[in-house]
XYZ file of C-alpha atoms in Angstrom:
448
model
C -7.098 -0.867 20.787
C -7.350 3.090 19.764
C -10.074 5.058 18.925
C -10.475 9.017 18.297
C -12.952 11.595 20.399
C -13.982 14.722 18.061
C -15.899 17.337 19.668
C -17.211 19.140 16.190
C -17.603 22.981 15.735
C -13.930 24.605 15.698
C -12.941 25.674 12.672
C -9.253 25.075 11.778
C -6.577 27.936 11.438
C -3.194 28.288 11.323
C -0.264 26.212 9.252
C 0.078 22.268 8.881
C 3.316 20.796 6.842
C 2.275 18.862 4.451
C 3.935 14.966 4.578
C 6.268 13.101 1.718
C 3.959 11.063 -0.177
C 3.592 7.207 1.210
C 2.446 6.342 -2.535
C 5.435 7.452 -3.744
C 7.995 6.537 -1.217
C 6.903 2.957 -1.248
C 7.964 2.435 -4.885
C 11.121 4.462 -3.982
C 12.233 1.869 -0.936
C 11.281 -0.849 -3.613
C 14.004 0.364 -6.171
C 16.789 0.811 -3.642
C 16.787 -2.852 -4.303
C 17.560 -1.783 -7.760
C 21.679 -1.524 -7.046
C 24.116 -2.619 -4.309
C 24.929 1.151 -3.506
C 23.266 3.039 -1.077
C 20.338 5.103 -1.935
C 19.079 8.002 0.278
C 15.819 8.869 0.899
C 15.228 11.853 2.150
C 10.873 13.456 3.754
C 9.882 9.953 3.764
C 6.963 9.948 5.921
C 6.422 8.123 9.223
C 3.766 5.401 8.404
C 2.653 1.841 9.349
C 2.950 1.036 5.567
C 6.625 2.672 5.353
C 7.495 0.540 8.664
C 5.892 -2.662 6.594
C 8.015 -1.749 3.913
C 11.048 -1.383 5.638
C 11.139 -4.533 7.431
C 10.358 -6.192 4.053
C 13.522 -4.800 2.472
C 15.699 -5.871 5.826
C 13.918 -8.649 5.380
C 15.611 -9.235 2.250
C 18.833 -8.313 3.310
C 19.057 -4.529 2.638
C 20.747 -2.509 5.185
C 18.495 0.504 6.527
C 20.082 3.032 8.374
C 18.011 6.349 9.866
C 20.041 9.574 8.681
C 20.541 13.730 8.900
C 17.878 15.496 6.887
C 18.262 15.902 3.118
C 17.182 19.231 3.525
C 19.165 20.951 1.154
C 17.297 18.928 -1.752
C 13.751 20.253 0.229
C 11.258 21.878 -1.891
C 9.140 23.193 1.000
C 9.607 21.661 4.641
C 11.073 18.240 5.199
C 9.521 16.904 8.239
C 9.760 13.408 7.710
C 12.693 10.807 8.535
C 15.539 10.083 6.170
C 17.069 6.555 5.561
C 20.167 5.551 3.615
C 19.618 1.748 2.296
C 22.060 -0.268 1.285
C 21.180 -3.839 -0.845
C 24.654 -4.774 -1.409
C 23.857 -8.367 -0.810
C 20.792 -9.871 -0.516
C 19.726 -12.522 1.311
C 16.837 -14.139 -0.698
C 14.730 -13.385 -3.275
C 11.386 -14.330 -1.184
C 8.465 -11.755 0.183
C 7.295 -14.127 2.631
C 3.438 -14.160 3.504
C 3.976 -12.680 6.926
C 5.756 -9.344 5.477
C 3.390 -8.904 2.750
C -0.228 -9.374 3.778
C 0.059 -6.287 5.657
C -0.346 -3.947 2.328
C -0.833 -3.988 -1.340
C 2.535 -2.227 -1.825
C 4.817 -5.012 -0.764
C 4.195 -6.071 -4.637
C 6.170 -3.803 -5.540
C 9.419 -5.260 -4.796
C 8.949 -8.405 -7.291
C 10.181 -5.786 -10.433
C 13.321 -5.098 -8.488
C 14.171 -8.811 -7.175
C 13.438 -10.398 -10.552
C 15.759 -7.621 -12.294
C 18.626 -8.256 -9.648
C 18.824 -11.423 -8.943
C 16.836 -13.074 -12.202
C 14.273 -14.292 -10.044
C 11.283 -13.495 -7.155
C 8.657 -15.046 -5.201
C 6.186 -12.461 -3.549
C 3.253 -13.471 -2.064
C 0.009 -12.170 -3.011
C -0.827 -8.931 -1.057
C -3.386 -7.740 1.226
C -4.011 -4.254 2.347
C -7.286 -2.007 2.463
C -10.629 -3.890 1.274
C -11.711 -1.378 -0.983
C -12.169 -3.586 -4.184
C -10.703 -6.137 -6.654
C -7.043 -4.979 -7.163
C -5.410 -7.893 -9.109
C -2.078 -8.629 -9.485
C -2.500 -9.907 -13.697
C -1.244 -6.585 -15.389
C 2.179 -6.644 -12.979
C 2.130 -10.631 -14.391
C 1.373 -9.396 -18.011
C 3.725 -7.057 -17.696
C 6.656 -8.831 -16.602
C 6.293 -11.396 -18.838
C 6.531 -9.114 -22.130
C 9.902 -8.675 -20.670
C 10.529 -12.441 -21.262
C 9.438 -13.860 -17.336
C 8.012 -16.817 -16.711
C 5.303 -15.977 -13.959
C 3.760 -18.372 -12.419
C 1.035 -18.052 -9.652
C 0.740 -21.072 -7.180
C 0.019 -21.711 -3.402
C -0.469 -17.794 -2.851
C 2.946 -16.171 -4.350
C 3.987 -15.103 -7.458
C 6.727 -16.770 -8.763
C 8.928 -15.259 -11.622
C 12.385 -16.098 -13.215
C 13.678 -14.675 -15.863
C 15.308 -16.468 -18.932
C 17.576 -18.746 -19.110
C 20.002 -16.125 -20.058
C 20.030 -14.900 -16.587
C 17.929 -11.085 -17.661
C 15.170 -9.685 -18.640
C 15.370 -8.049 -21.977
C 13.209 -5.044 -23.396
C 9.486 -5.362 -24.621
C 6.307 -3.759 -25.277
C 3.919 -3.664 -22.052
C 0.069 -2.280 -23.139
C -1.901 -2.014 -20.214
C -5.483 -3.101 -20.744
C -6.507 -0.096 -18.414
C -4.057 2.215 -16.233
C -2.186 0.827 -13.148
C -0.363 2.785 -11.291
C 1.319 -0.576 -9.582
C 1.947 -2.092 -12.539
C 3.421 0.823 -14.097
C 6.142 1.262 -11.164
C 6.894 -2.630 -11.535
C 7.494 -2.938 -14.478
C 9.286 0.482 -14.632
C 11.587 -0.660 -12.291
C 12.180 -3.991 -13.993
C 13.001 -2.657 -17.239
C 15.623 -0.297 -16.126
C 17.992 -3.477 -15.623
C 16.145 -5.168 -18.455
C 18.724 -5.663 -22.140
C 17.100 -3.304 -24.854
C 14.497 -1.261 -24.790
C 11.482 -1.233 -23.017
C 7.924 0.833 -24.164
C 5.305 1.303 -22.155
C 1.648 1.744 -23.444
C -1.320 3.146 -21.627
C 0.809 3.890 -18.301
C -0.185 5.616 -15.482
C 0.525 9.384 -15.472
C 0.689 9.973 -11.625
C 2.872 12.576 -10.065
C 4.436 9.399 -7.873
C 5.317 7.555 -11.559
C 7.379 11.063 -12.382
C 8.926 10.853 -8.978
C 10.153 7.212 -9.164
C 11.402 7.960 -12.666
C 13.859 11.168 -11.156
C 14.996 8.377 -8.575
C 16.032 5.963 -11.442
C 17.306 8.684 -13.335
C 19.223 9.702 -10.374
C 20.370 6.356 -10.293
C 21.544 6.280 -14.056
C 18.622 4.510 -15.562
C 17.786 5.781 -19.054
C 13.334 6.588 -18.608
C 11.464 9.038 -20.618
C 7.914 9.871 -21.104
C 7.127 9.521 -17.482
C 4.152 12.004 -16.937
C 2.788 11.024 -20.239
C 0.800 7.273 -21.395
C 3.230 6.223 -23.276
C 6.959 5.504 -21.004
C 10.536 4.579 -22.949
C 12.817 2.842 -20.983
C 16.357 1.644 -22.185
C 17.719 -0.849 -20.237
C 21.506 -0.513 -18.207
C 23.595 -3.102 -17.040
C 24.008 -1.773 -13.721
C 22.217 1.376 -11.420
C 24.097 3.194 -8.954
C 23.523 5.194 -5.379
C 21.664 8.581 -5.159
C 20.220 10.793 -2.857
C 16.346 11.620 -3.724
C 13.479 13.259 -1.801
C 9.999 12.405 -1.729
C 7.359 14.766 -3.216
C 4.729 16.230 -1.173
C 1.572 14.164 -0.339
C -0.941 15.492 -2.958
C -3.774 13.228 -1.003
C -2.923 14.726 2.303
C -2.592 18.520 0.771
C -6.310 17.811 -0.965
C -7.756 16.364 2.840
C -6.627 19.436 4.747
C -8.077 21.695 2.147
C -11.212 20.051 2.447
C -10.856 20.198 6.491
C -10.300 23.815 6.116
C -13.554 24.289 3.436
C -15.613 22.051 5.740
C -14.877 23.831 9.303
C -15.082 27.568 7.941
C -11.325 28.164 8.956
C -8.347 29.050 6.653
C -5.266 26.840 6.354
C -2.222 26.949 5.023
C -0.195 24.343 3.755
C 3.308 24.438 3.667
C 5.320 22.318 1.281
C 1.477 21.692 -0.669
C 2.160 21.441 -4.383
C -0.917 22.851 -6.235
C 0.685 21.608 -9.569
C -0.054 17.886 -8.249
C -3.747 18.278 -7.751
C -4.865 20.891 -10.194
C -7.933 19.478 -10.570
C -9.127 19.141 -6.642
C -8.264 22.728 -6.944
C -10.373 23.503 -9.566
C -13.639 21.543 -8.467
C -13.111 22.951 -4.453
C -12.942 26.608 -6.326
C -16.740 25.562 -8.044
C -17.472 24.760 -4.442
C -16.818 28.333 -3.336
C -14.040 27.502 -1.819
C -11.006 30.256 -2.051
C -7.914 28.545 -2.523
C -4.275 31.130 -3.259
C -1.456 29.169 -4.307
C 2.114 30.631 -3.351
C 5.848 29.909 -3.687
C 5.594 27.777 -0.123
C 2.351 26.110 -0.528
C -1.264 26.753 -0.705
C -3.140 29.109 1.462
C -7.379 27.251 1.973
C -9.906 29.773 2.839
C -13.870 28.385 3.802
C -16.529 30.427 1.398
C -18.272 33.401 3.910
C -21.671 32.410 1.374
C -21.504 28.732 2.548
C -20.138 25.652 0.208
C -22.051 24.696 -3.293
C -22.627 20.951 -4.296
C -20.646 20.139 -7.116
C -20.845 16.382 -9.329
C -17.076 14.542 -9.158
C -16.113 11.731 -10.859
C -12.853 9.805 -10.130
C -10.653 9.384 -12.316
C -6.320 8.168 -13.661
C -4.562 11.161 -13.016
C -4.899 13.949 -13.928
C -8.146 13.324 -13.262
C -10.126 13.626 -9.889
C -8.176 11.392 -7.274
C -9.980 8.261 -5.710
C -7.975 8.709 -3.017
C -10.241 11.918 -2.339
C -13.859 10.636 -2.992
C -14.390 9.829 0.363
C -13.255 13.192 1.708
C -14.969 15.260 -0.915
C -18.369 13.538 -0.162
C -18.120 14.523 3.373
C -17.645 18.515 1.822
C -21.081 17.888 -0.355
C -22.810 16.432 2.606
C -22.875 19.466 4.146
C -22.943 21.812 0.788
C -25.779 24.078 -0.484
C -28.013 21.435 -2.974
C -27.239 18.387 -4.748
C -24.098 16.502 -5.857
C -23.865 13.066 -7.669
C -20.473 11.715 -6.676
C -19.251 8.975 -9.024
C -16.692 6.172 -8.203
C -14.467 4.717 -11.459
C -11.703 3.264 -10.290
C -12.699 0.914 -7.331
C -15.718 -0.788 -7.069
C -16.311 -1.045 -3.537
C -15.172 2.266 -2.390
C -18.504 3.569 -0.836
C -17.928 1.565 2.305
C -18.259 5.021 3.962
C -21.585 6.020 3.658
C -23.008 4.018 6.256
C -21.282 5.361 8.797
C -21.782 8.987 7.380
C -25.597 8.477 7.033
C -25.269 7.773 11.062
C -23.617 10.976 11.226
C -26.922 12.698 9.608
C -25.840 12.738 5.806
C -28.397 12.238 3.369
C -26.846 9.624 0.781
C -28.477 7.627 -1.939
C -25.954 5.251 -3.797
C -26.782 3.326 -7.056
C -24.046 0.758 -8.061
C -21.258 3.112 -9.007
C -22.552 6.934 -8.091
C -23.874 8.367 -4.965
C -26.178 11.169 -4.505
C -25.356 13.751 -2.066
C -28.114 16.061 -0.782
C -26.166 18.427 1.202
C -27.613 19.309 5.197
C -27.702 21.979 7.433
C -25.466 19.886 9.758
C -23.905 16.446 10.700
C -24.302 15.214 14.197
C -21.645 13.043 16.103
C -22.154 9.635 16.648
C -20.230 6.601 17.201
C -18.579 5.185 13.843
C -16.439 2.367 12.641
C -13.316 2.896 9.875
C -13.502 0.594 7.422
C -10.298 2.013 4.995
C -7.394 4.400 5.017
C -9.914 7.255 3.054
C -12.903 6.331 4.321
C -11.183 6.494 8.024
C -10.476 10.086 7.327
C -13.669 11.342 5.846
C -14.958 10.744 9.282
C -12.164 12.132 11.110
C -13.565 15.375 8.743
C -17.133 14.704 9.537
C -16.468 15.116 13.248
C -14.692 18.383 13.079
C -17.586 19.805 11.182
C -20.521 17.936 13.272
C -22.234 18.774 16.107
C -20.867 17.073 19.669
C -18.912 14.526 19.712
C -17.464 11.751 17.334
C -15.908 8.443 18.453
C -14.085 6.826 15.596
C -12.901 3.332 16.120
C -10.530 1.069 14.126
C -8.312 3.781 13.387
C -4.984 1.931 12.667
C -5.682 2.572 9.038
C -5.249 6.566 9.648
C -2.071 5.052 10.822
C -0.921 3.677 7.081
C -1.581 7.054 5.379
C -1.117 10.243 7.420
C 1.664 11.414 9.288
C 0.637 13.199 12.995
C -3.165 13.169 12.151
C -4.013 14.314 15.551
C -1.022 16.339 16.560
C -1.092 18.059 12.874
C -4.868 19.136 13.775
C -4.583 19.702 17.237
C -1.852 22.465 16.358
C -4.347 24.090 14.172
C -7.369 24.143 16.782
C -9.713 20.861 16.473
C -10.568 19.401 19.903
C -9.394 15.584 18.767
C -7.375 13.222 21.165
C -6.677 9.578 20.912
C -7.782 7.484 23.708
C -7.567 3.661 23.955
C -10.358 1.656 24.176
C -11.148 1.152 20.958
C -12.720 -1.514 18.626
C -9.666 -2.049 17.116
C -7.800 -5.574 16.129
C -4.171 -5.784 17.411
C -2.349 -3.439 14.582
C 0.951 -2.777 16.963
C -0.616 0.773 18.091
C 0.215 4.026 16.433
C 2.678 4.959 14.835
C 4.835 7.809 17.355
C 4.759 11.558 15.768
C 8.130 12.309 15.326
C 7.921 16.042 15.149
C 5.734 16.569 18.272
């Protein structure tokens, strides 16, 4: 039972370390069940969804084992934890119920078991209720590569031939999954022949998994583009890897930093992962100088300017940031018309941000913004991971005080929240109390 106290009004200076990305490690702890060598993963952030993850894989018989920092691989500060996992015999081929409805990710093992071990049952996954995320083009997918996928009494159920493998195909994606790409990614690596891969996903996570299996000896190219080759091994091997930077977390604290007039910088931020969030916060006003150890985030002195987004696949205009980008036009100089393409329920938000003083008008998939003078605190309710941090950003920038409650989700996507924005001068504190369901409490800070 947690909920967070803002008091609004201090603007936000100093330096925050920017977290490995959970939407890339999660793939990565999937395809350590790839060989029977160990695999070590190095800035893997601390996260309710990495803990999930975790106790899925030693769940399935992988041994997980907490080690010295990888820093020598670091590009920019490692401040996460660092595992070395070893699946050199597994004990099933089963992602029980229990382990999976916590997130959506948990899918993500059933490319790696059915590659491995010729077969996988995976329940259907649950995770944030932001929209109709089904599981068909990982089915699809997997069955180009000669699976038979079945779907009965909640689980997925996939063998491969009777040969005992998977052998290479031709996946075309209908429309671009970033999911379905890493499954089937990881699949085909162990697949005979060769595998091509139409209409992937381009995401800077898809790039990272493929310099894992690389690492690992798979044979991938075309990552980064639509169109993915993969040529199929008989066997992968260990490797050491780190996790990129969080490009969702680097975009959030620029926004914070925009939004409470202060400057920021953010060490280990990549500025080549989220070009265009860069781009669109510099037609806000917003001054934004990118350097060799991150990016430095500097408020406008003439006030913010309401800019239109759309979401969009990579390289396009995250999802993962419309929430906190409507929070930045809520507050801007005029008008913005933010547009949702990707999920169709993703405006679960504005409620609570309309008790908070913002003036939002939403028609089916687009939502006006008319920017105000100011937001006022009030007492709010998290409903997702993003939408729980747009308010966390409408409280530093309101007036008195906000009480957020059902923040466990902050727990499943950012690393030290509060002790990363304490540091850098917001009055925020986590108190018990709150309107939350039993979610095991937060996750400890392991660098404060």
């Amino acid at each position: 039972m947690e909920k967070l106290k803002i008091m609004g009004g201090q603007p936000l200076n100093g330096t925050i370390s920017i977290s490995g990305a959970k939407n890339a490690a999660l793939p990565l702890l999937a395809a350590t069940l790839l060989t029977d060598q160990p695999v070590a993963l190095g800035n893997v952030p601390a996260l309710a969804d990495i803990d999930s993850m975790v106790s899925l894989l030693t769940e399935l018989g992988a041994e997980i084992e907490p080690v010295k920092t990888l820093s020598t691989m670091a590009h920019g500060p490692d401040i996460g934890r660092c595992y070395e996992i070893t699946a050199a015999t597994l004990s099933g081929s089963e992602a029980t119920y229990d382990l999976v409805r916590k997130m959506r990710a948990s899918v993500l093992v059933l490319g790696p078991l059915l590659a491995r071990t010729g077969a996988a049952r995976v329940s259907l996954p649950g995770g944030c209720a932001i929209g109709n995320r089904p599981v068909d083009l990982h089915v699809k997918g997997l069955a180009a590569l000669g699976a038979e996928v079945t779907l009965a009494g909640g689980y997925i159920e996939a063998r491969a031939p009777a040969c005992g493998y998977l052998t290479g195909g031709r996946v075309v994606f209908p429309l671009v999954s970033v999911g379905a790409t890493e499954n089937i990614m990881m699949a085909a690596t162990l697949a005979r022949g060769q595998t091509t891969m139409v209409n992937a996903a381009r995401e800077p996570e898809i790039v990272d998994l493929a310099n894992c299996l690389r690492a690992m000896g798979a044979q991938v190219s075309g990552d980064g583009t639509d169109t993915i080759i993969i040529d199929g091994v008989e066997q992968l091997h260990g490797c050491s890897h780190q996790v990129i930077a969080d490009r969702i977390e680097t975009g959030t604290f620029a926004i914070a930093a925009a939004l409470t007039g202060g400057t920021l910088t953010l060490a280990g931020g990549r500025a080549d992962l989220i070009e265009t969030v860069i781009d669109l916060l510099r037609q806000a006003g917003v001054a934004i100088d990118v350097g060799h150890q991150g990016l430095t985030v500097s408020a406008p002195a003439g006030g913010l300017q309401g800019v239109d987004v759309m979401t969009e696949p990579y390289p396009g205009f995250p999802t993962d940031l419309q929430a906190q980008i409507m929070v930045l036009m809520a507050v801007a100089n005029g008008a913005a018309m933010v547009t949702e393409t990707i999920f169709e329920n993703r405006f679960m938000h504005v409620p609570e941000l309309a008790r908070m003083g913002a003036n939002i008008n939403v028609h089916q998939s687009s939502a006006m913004v008319r920017g105000v003078p100011q937001l006022t605190g009030a007492q709010v309710m998290a409903t997702d991971l993003r939408a729980s941090v747009s308010l966390v950003l409408a409280g530093l920038v309101a007036g008195g005080e906000t009480e957020i409650n059902r923040v466990y989700h902050l727990d499943r996507g950012y690393e030290c929240l509060v002790e990363k924005l304490r540091a850098v001068g917001a009055d925020i504190a986590r108190h018990s109390g709150g309107d939350d369901a039993d979610n095991g409490g937060p996750i400890a800070c392991p660098h404060h």
